[in-house]
Structure formats: C-alpha cells, structure tokens
Amino acid sequence: MDIRILRYFLALANTETISGAAEVLHTTQPNLSRQLSELEKEVGRPLFTRGSRKITLTEEGMFLRKRAQEIVDLLDKTEQEFSSFDEVLGGDVYIGGGESRTMRTIAKAIRRLQNDYPQIRYHLISGYAYDIMEYLDKGLLDFGVLFEPVDLTKYDHLRLPLSDTWGLLMRKDHPLAAFPNIQPEQLEQIPLLCSNQMLKENGLSGWLGYDCKKLNIIATFNLINTPALLVEEGIGCAFSFAHLINLSGDCELCFRPLSPKLTSNAFVVWKKYQVFSKAAKKFLEALQQELN
C-alpha cells in the first residue's frame, strides 16, 4: 500500500466527505475518488458506505483506519528522528503512561533537560498498561510507565522511587466513608468500578483472598477521571490510586485506603535492544541521573 493513499484514506475517514477530504489534501475530488477506489480493489474489501450526506466506514474500513494510523504515525516519527540528526540536539521523545503521582519523576527528568536542550519536544500519551505495551511494541513510543501488577520480561526497565497506594474513591455520604480504611469483607454487594488492568492481572483477587468475579463490578475503566464523575453521581465506588483526584475544598468525594495495605510499584520501560534517537537517549540519561 502506498503511504500517500493511506493518508488519503485517513483524510476521508476523518472528514466523512469526498469534498472535505479533497480540500484538506489539496487535490481534486475525481483524483481522490479514483485513488480510494483503487485502494478498495487492492484490499479486496469494501471500505466505505456511501450515503447521501456523508461517507462512513465499513467494518473492514474501521480495521484499516486503525492500522493506517499506526503506519502513518510510525513513518512520521521515523522522519522526525532522521531530521534530528542535522539539528542541534533536539527531536521528539514519546512517553506513555497512566495516571499516577509517580509521573512526577518523569516531569523532573524533563526539567533537567529543558534548559540545556530546549529543542527536545515531549509527547505524553495517557493510557493503561495494555495500550502502552502495544504502542511500545509497534515502535510508536520510546518509553512507557507501567504499574504493578504487570509482566516486564520483554522490556528493559527502571523502577521509579514512589509507590502508589490503592484505595476506594467514594462520596463523602457513602456508608463506607465512616471507616478509616476498607477491608475485603466490606465490599460485598457494593457497586464497584475497577480498572481493566487490576482485573486482568488478578491484583484485586490477590488482595481479596477470593475471586474478584464475586464482587458487584458494574463498570470497568482505563483512566480514573471519567469514572470519578460516575462516583460523584452516586453510581458506585471506584478502586483507584491515592492522590489522583483533588479532594480539597468543596469536593464531594473522599478516598479510603485498602486494608491490608495494597501498593503498586511503577517502572519506566522500553523495548529490549531499542535503538534510541539522540533525544530519547538524552532523556534516559536524565532520568537515570534523577533516580540516582
């Protein structure tokens, strides 16, 4: 597949009209239609459903959109890295991670570099562990920040100094808010929200001492900010790290740690045998200095 045609395809997927995509791409509508028809012939599947007002993607089209975006992003990242060879040390560093106070160590490493290497740009991608690992494996990220429980066998890594404490985020008027901490037997029948990683890696079952499927888990999530809105609305309580939500002032929420105490360590990881750009290598050096 020609990378140019994939860019055409993505433009149409985003604008949902031939005229809109042609305007974005600075090409003619007949040329764009011809190129996209050739793409459909090449893949041997219909990629679009052509309506009277807009064009929508078929199931095959949605699959190609995801793959095409990954290909284009990787090519753009590679071109940026090559262009940085001719610059005063600069370039782009791609870092992915979840929400945690341990990300402050990443911020401190960036601050170390900021004055001496102002031309380095940082791209921060939020996501949970499985998203971050997928992006790492495809070369779309230089570094990821992963939290226990997680399998680190296929990555080189550095442990970050802070650990995160697990607890339950709830409304202040919830019955459990009267307790200083939350124990496993208190969670029976309570509507709960839990992260996908916590469920998949059995971290929650290990703390409970029984299968977490016995809990009344009404929703799962990757990042905590939107689930916190559900908690505010009284839908349930959410398993979360401490310090992620600002609970000061008029906030209706509170946090209670789990008992026995449950903590997660955080790690900065990268692919084994990774060939770093100059900017990524300089960031890793700064991070190592910060940790030492």
mmCIF file of C-alpha atoms in Angstrom:
data_model
loop_
_atom_site.group_PDB
_atom_site.id
_atom_site.type_symbol
_atom_site.label_atom_id
_atom_site.label_comp_id
_atom_site.label_asym_id
_atom_site.label_seq_id
_atom_site.Cartn_x
_atom_site.Cartn_y
_atom_site.Cartn_z
ATOM 1 C CA MET A 1 0.000 0.000 0.000
ATOM 2 C CA ASP A 2 1.231 3.471 -0.890
ATOM 3 C CA ILE A 3 1.643 5.679 2.175
ATOM 4 C CA ARG A 4 0.167 8.599 0.233
ATOM 5 C CA ILE A 5 -3.025 6.642 -0.428
ATOM 6 C CA LEU A 6 -3.258 5.726 3.256
ATOM 7 C CA ARG A 7 -3.128 9.439 4.064
ATOM 8 C CA TYR A 8 -5.942 9.982 1.540
ATOM 9 C CA PHE A 9 -7.928 7.225 3.202
ATOM 10 C CA LEU A 10 -7.434 8.709 6.690
ATOM 11 C CA ALA A 11 -8.457 12.163 5.492
ATOM 12 C CA LEU A 12 -11.719 10.765 4.127
ATOM 13 C CA ALA A 13 -12.309 8.751 7.310
ATOM 14 C CA ASN A 14 -11.903 11.939 9.357
ATOM 15 C CA THR A 15 -13.949 14.329 7.183
ATOM 16 C CA GLU A 16 -16.551 11.770 6.010
ATOM 17 C CA THR A 17 -16.962 13.582 2.659
ATOM 18 C CA ILE A 18 -15.018 13.487 -0.607
ATOM 19 C CA SER A 19 -15.180 17.269 -0.906
ATOM 20 C CA GLY A 20 -13.895 17.807 2.650
ATOM 21 C CA ALA A 21 -11.045 15.335 2.235
ATOM 22 C CA ALA A 22 -10.067 16.805 -1.160
ATOM 23 C CA GLU A 23 -9.900 20.269 0.399
ATOM 24 C CA VAL A 24 -7.703 19.053 3.262
ATOM 25 C CA LEU A 25 -5.397 17.208 0.861
ATOM 26 C CA HIS A 26 -5.296 19.984 -1.771
ATOM 27 C CA THR A 27 -6.293 17.599 -4.540
ATOM 28 C CA THR A 28 -9.287 17.213 -6.840
ATOM 29 C CA GLN A 29 -12.358 15.192 -5.956
ATOM 30 C CA PRO A 30 -12.112 12.962 -9.086
ATOM 31 C CA ASN A 31 -8.471 12.139 -8.293
ATOM 32 C CA LEU A 32 -9.298 11.336 -4.675
ATOM 33 C CA SER A 33 -12.266 9.137 -5.646
ATOM 34 C CA ARG A 34 -10.113 7.255 -8.159
ATOM 35 C CA GLN A 35 -7.317 6.633 -5.656
ATOM 36 C CA LEU A 36 -9.704 5.365 -2.982
ATOM 37 C CA SER A 37 -11.461 3.057 -5.442
ATOM 38 C CA GLU A 38 -8.060 1.601 -6.308
ATOM 39 C CA LEU A 39 -7.408 1.078 -2.597
ATOM 40 C CA GLU A 40 -10.650 -0.876 -2.228
ATOM 41 C CA LYS A 41 -9.672 -3.039 -5.199
ATOM 42 C CA GLU A 42 -6.231 -3.621 -3.674
ATOM 43 C CA VAL A 43 -7.565 -4.843 -0.323
ATOM 44 C CA GLY A 44 -10.416 -6.731 -1.946
ATOM 45 C CA ARG A 45 -12.981 -5.450 0.543
ATOM 46 C CA PRO A 46 -15.481 -2.571 0.648
ATOM 47 C CA LEU A 47 -14.085 0.151 2.893
ATOM 48 C CA PHE A 48 -16.870 2.734 2.676
ATOM 49 C CA THR A 49 -20.628 3.025 2.747
ATOM 50 C CA ARG A 50 -21.564 5.953 0.539
ATOM 51 C CA GLY A 51 -24.615 7.800 1.862
ATOM 52 C CA SER A 52 -26.420 10.870 0.550
ATOM 53 C CA ARG A 53 -24.779 13.209 3.069
ATOM 54 C CA LYS A 54 -21.627 11.501 4.248
ATOM 55 C CA ILE A 55 -19.371 8.508 3.776
ATOM 56 C CA THR A 56 -18.984 6.050 6.661
ATOM 57 C CA LEU A 57 -16.522 3.217 7.169
ATOM 58 C CA THR A 58 -17.432 -0.440 6.924
ATOM 59 C CA GLU A 59 -16.110 -2.890 9.498
ATOM 60 C CA GLU A 60 -13.152 -3.566 7.184
ATOM 61 C CA GLY A 61 -12.684 0.188 6.809
ATOM 62 C CA MET A 62 -12.530 0.703 10.577
ATOM 63 C CA PHE A 63 -9.891 -2.039 10.822
ATOM 64 C CA LEU A 64 -7.812 -0.404 8.076
ATOM 65 C CA ARG A 65 -8.205 3.006 9.726
ATOM 66 C CA LYS A 66 -6.558 1.732 12.907
ATOM 67 C CA ARG A 67 -3.708 0.078 11.015
ATOM 68 C CA ALA A 68 -3.243 3.005 8.620
ATOM 69 C CA GLN A 69 -2.998 5.455 11.517
ATOM 70 C CA GLU A 70 -0.327 3.307 13.170
ATOM 71 C CA ILE A 71 1.656 3.112 9.911
ATOM 72 C CA VAL A 72 1.446 6.851 9.262
ATOM 73 C CA ASP A 73 2.343 7.697 12.884
ATOM 74 C CA LEU A 74 5.372 5.397 12.780
ATOM 75 C CA LEU A 75 6.556 6.865 9.475
ATOM 76 C CA ASP A 76 6.159 10.425 10.785
ATOM 77 C CA LYS A 77 8.056 9.515 13.955
ATOM 78 C CA THR A 78 10.869 7.964 11.883
ATOM 79 C CA GLU A 79 11.117 11.020 9.648
ATOM 80 C CA GLN A 80 11.297 13.272 12.717
ATOM 81 C CA GLU A 81 14.119 11.165 14.145
ATOM 82 C CA PHE A 82 16.114 11.336 10.906
ATOM 83 C CA SER A 83 15.652 15.089 10.649
ATOM 84 C CA SER A 84 17.012 15.489 14.177
ATOM 85 C CA PHE A 85 20.444 14.199 13.091
ATOM 86 C CA ASP A 86 21.151 17.527 11.413
ATOM 87 C CA GLU A 87 19.901 19.649 14.290
ATOM 88 C CA VAL A 88 21.426 20.997 17.430
ATOM 89 C CA LEU A 89 20.463 18.214 19.800
ATOM 90 C CA GLY A 90 16.694 18.143 19.576
ATOM 91 C CA GLY A 91 13.925 15.931 18.345
ATOM 92 C CA ASP A 92 10.933 14.172 19.814
ATOM 93 C CA VAL A 93 10.512 11.842 22.789
ATOM 94 C CA TYR A 94 7.325 9.781 23.075
ATOM 95 C CA ILE A 95 6.300 8.691 26.581
ATOM 96 C CA GLY A 96 3.154 6.792 27.514
ATOM 97 C CA GLY A 97 1.747 6.075 30.941
ATOM 98 C CA GLY A 98 -1.226 6.004 33.261
ATOM 99 C CA GLU A 99 -2.322 8.473 35.885
ATOM 100 C CA SER A 100 -0.103 8.410 38.966
ATOM 101 C CA ARG A 101 1.937 10.697 41.172
ATOM 102 C CA THR A 102 4.992 8.678 40.094
ATOM 103 C CA MET A 103 4.813 10.562 36.773
ATOM 104 C CA ARG A 104 6.362 13.464 38.682
ATOM 105 C CA THR A 105 9.729 11.714 38.295
ATOM 106 C CA ILE A 106 9.260 11.904 34.520
ATOM 107 C CA ALA A 107 8.495 15.614 34.870
ATOM 108 C CA LYS A 108 11.684 16.145 36.875
ATOM 109 C CA ALA A 109 13.786 14.395 34.226
ATOM 110 C CA ILE A 110 12.259 16.616 31.554
ATOM 111 C CA ARG A 111 13.027 19.691 33.650
ATOM 112 C CA ARG A 112 16.687 18.587 33.894
ATOM 113 C CA LEU A 113 16.930 18.706 30.092
ATOM 114 C CA GLN A 114 14.807 21.753 29.412
ATOM 115 C CA ASN A 115 17.442 24.468 29.804
ATOM 116 C CA ASP A 116 20.293 22.684 28.024
ATOM 117 C CA TYR A 117 18.216 21.104 25.248
ATOM 118 C CA PRO A 118 15.207 23.357 24.599
ATOM 119 C CA GLN A 119 14.688 21.871 21.130
ATOM 120 C CA ILE A 120 13.667 18.472 22.514
ATOM 121 C CA ARG A 121 9.887 18.061 22.360
ATOM 122 C CA TYR A 122 7.946 15.633 24.538
ATOM 123 C CA HIS A 123 4.775 13.832 23.544
ATOM 124 C CA LEU A 124 2.847 12.377 26.511
ATOM 125 C CA ILE A 125 0.248 9.715 25.776
ATOM 126 C CA SER A 126 -2.140 8.645 28.521
ATOM 127 C CA GLY A 127 -3.364 5.069 28.624
ATOM 128 C CA TYR A 128 -3.455 1.915 30.666
ATOM 129 C CA ALA A 129 -0.841 -0.829 30.600
ATOM 130 C CA TYR A 130 -2.052 -2.875 27.629
ATOM 131 C CA ASP A 131 -2.390 0.191 25.394
ATOM 132 C CA ILE A 132 1.067 1.389 26.381
ATOM 133 C CA MET A 133 2.658 -2.006 25.764
ATOM 134 C CA GLU A 134 1.004 -2.241 22.345
ATOM 135 C CA TYR A 135 2.359 1.180 21.367
ATOM 136 C CA LEU A 136 5.822 0.257 22.654
ATOM 137 C CA ASP A 137 5.868 -2.996 20.703
ATOM 138 C CA LYS A 138 4.869 -1.183 17.495
ATOM 139 C CA GLY A 139 7.569 1.454 17.917
ATOM 140 C CA LEU A 140 5.109 4.310 18.490
ATOM 141 C CA LEU A 141 6.511 5.080 21.950
ATOM 142 C CA ASP A 142 10.089 5.384 23.188
ATOM 143 C CA PHE A 143 9.202 4.794 26.839
ATOM 144 C CA GLY A 144 6.251 3.586 28.842
ATOM 145 C CA VAL A 145 5.398 3.881 32.517
ATOM 146 C CA LEU A 146 3.797 0.665 33.773
ATOM 147 C CA PHE A 147 2.370 -0.191 37.173
ATOM 148 C CA GLU A 148 2.193 -3.469 39.049
ATOM 149 C CA PRO A 149 0.782 -5.999 38.504
ATOM 150 C CA VAL A 150 2.465 -6.246 35.067
ATOM 151 C CA ASP A 151 4.805 -8.622 33.192
ATOM 152 C CA LEU A 152 8.146 -6.889 32.497
ATOM 153 C CA THR A 153 10.017 -9.828 30.970
ATOM 154 C CA LYS A 154 10.178 -8.436 27.440
ATOM 155 C CA TYR A 155 11.309 -4.928 28.460
ATOM 156 C CA ASP A 156 14.331 -3.230 29.923
ATOM 157 C CA HIS A 157 13.208 -1.079 32.809
ATOM 158 C CA LEU A 158 13.990 1.258 35.677
ATOM 159 C CA ARG A 159 11.999 1.250 38.888
ATOM 160 C CA LEU A 160 10.616 4.621 39.928
ATOM 161 C CA PRO A 161 11.105 5.628 43.575
ATOM 162 C CA LEU A 162 7.499 6.200 44.623
ATOM 163 C CA SER A 163 4.847 3.546 45.036
ATOM 164 C CA ASP A 164 1.113 4.114 44.740
ATOM 165 C CA THR A 165 -1.405 3.134 47.390
ATOM 166 C CA TRP A 166 -4.683 1.539 46.339
ATOM 167 C CA GLY A 167 -7.958 2.514 47.898
ATOM 168 C CA LEU A 168 -11.597 3.229 47.247
ATOM 169 C CA LEU A 169 -12.887 6.536 45.879
ATOM 170 C CA MET A 170 -16.398 7.281 47.128
ATOM 171 C CA ARG A 171 -18.839 10.016 48.007
ATOM 172 C CA LYS A 172 -18.451 11.548 51.464
ATOM 173 C CA ASP A 173 -22.002 10.495 52.303
ATOM 174 C CA HIS A 174 -21.369 6.837 51.400
ATOM 175 C CA PRO A 175 -21.648 4.425 54.380
ATOM 176 C CA LEU A 176 -18.053 3.233 53.856
ATOM 177 C CA ALA A 177 -16.758 6.790 54.281
ATOM 178 C CA ALA A 178 -17.255 6.374 58.049
ATOM 179 C CA PHE A 179 -14.359 3.883 58.147
ATOM 180 C CA PRO A 180 -10.630 4.835 58.108
ATOM 181 C CA ASN A 181 -9.841 2.021 55.646
ATOM 182 C CA ILE A 182 -11.621 -0.595 53.564
ATOM 183 C CA GLN A 183 -11.371 -4.337 54.165
ATOM 184 C CA PRO A 184 -12.335 -7.136 51.738
ATOM 185 C CA GLU A 185 -15.431 -8.251 53.623
ATOM 186 C CA GLN A 186 -16.903 -4.721 53.415
ATOM 187 C CA LEU A 187 -17.150 -4.831 49.626
ATOM 188 C CA GLU A 188 -19.824 -7.491 49.252
ATOM 189 C CA GLN A 189 -22.803 -6.175 47.258
ATOM 190 C CA ILE A 190 -21.258 -2.680 46.936
ATOM 191 C CA PRO A 191 -21.490 -1.376 43.319
ATOM 192 C CA LEU A 192 -17.862 -1.008 42.235
ATOM 193 C CA LEU A 193 -15.841 0.428 39.351
ATOM 194 C CA CYS A 194 -12.460 -1.170 38.659
ATOM 195 C CA SER A 195 -9.612 -0.719 36.182
ATOM 196 C CA ASN A 196 -9.222 -3.299 33.431
ATOM 197 C CA GLN A 197 -5.597 -3.941 34.376
ATOM 198 C CA MET A 198 -6.464 -4.639 38.008
ATOM 199 C CA LEU A 199 -8.967 -7.263 36.896
ATOM 200 C CA LYS A 200 -6.876 -8.870 34.159
ATOM 201 C CA GLU A 201 -3.710 -9.214 36.228
ATOM 202 C CA ASN A 202 -5.552 -10.645 39.243
ATOM 203 C CA GLY A 203 -4.159 -7.968 41.534
ATOM 204 C CA LEU A 204 -7.555 -7.449 43.076
ATOM 205 C CA SER A 205 -8.244 -11.162 43.622
ATOM 206 C CA GLY A 206 -4.889 -11.492 45.383
ATOM 207 C CA TRP A 207 -5.815 -8.768 47.849
ATOM 208 C CA LEU A 208 -9.360 -10.025 48.377
ATOM 209 C CA GLY A 209 -8.312 -13.609 49.001
ATOM 210 C CA TYR A 210 -11.113 -14.780 46.704
ATOM 211 C CA ASP A 211 -12.138 -14.423 43.054
ATOM 212 C CA CYS A 212 -12.948 -10.796 42.253
ATOM 213 C CA LYS A 213 -15.775 -12.034 39.992
ATOM 214 C CA LYS A 214 -17.797 -12.390 43.185
ATOM 215 C CA LEU A 215 -17.795 -8.601 43.557
ATOM 216 C CA ASN A 216 -20.533 -6.416 42.117
ATOM 217 C CA ILE A 217 -18.367 -4.716 39.477
ATOM 218 C CA ILE A 218 -20.727 -2.532 37.459
ATOM 219 C CA ALA A 219 -18.141 -0.769 35.270
ATOM 220 C CA THR A 220 -14.513 -1.015 34.155
ATOM 221 C CA PHE A 221 -12.194 1.761 33.046
ATOM 222 C CA ASN A 222 -8.667 2.618 31.940
ATOM 223 C CA LEU A 223 -8.171 6.092 33.472
ATOM 224 C CA ILE A 224 -9.842 7.495 36.581
ATOM 225 C CA ASN A 225 -11.099 10.995 35.686
ATOM 226 C CA THR A 226 -14.326 9.987 33.945
ATOM 227 C CA PRO A 227 -15.128 7.200 36.451
ATOM 228 C CA ALA A 228 -14.763 9.815 39.196
ATOM 229 C CA LEU A 229 -17.760 11.603 37.669
ATOM 230 C CA LEU A 230 -19.775 8.389 37.980
ATOM 231 C CA VAL A 231 -18.747 8.154 41.625
ATOM 232 C CA GLU A 232 -19.895 11.751 42.162
ATOM 233 C CA GLU A 233 -23.285 10.792 40.746
ATOM 234 C CA GLY A 234 -23.598 8.020 43.339
ATOM 235 C CA ILE A 235 -23.341 5.161 40.821
ATOM 236 C CA GLY A 236 -20.714 3.299 42.826
ATOM 237 C CA CYS A 237 -17.248 3.388 44.410
ATOM 238 C CA ALA A 238 -14.057 3.168 42.328
ATOM 239 C CA PHE A 239 -10.774 1.398 43.020
ATOM 240 C CA SER A 240 -8.057 3.989 42.485
ATOM 241 C CA PHE A 241 -4.590 5.136 43.443
ATOM 242 C CA ALA A 242 -4.385 7.806 46.121
ATOM 243 C CA HIS A 243 -3.718 11.432 45.128
ATOM 244 C CA LEU A 244 -5.150 11.213 41.587
ATOM 245 C CA ILE A 245 -8.282 13.239 42.279
ATOM 246 C CA ASN A 246 -8.184 16.624 44.014
ATOM 247 C CA LEU A 247 -10.323 16.076 47.103
ATOM 248 C CA SER A 248 -9.849 19.505 48.652
ATOM 249 C CA GLY A 249 -12.397 22.283 49.052
ATOM 250 C CA ASP A 250 -15.995 21.508 48.162
ATOM 251 C CA CYS A 251 -15.238 18.158 46.542
ATOM 252 C CA GLU A 252 -17.986 15.631 47.293
ATOM 253 C CA LEU A 253 -15.580 12.696 47.183
ATOM 254 C CA CYS A 254 -13.193 11.074 49.637
ATOM 255 C CA PHE A 255 -10.577 8.311 49.486
ATOM 256 C CA ARG A 256 -10.131 5.413 51.867
ATOM 257 C CA PRO A 257 -7.053 3.127 51.608
ATOM 258 C CA LEU A 258 -7.425 -0.626 51.433
ATOM 259 C CA SER A 259 -6.538 -2.784 54.421
ATOM 260 C CA PRO A 260 -4.382 -4.859 54.327
ATOM 261 C CA LYS A 261 -2.421 -2.169 52.539
ATOM 262 C CA LEU A 262 -2.057 -2.702 48.791
ATOM 263 C CA THR A 263 0.604 -0.805 46.845
ATOM 264 C CA SER A 264 1.905 -0.816 43.263
ATOM 265 C CA ASN A 265 5.419 -0.007 42.123
ATOM 266 C CA ALA A 266 5.953 1.871 38.859
ATOM 267 C CA PHE A 267 8.558 1.201 36.172
ATOM 268 C CA VAL A 268 9.827 3.113 33.158
ATOM 269 C CA VAL A 269 10.193 0.521 30.397
ATOM 270 C CA TRP A 270 11.463 0.336 26.836
ATOM 271 C CA LYS A 271 11.891 -2.431 24.284
ATOM 272 C CA LYS A 272 14.926 -4.665 24.646
ATOM 273 C CA TYR A 273 17.668 -3.818 22.119
ATOM 274 C CA GLN A 274 15.965 -0.483 21.483
ATOM 275 C CA VAL A 275 17.881 1.889 19.203
ATOM 276 C CA PHE A 276 17.192 5.319 20.640
ATOM 277 C CA SER A 277 17.145 8.652 18.871
ATOM 278 C CA LYS A 278 19.578 11.235 20.278
ATOM 279 C CA ALA A 279 16.730 12.947 22.114
ATOM 280 C CA ALA A 280 15.406 9.706 23.638
ATOM 281 C CA LYS A 281 18.911 8.684 24.712
ATOM 282 C CA LYS A 282 19.428 12.068 26.377
ATOM 283 C CA PHE A 283 16.100 11.730 28.197
ATOM 284 C CA LEU A 284 17.084 8.286 29.522
ATOM 285 C CA GLU A 285 20.378 9.708 30.786
ATOM 286 C CA ALA A 286 18.498 12.500 32.573
ATOM 287 C CA LEU A 287 16.079 10.008 34.100
ATOM 288 C CA GLN A 288 18.947 7.852 35.380
ATOM 289 C CA GLN A 289 20.555 10.925 36.933
ATOM 290 C CA GLU A 290 17.256 11.839 38.588
ATOM 291 C CA LEU A 291 16.902 8.345 40.026
ATOM 292 C CA ASN A 292 20.473 8.341 41.317
#
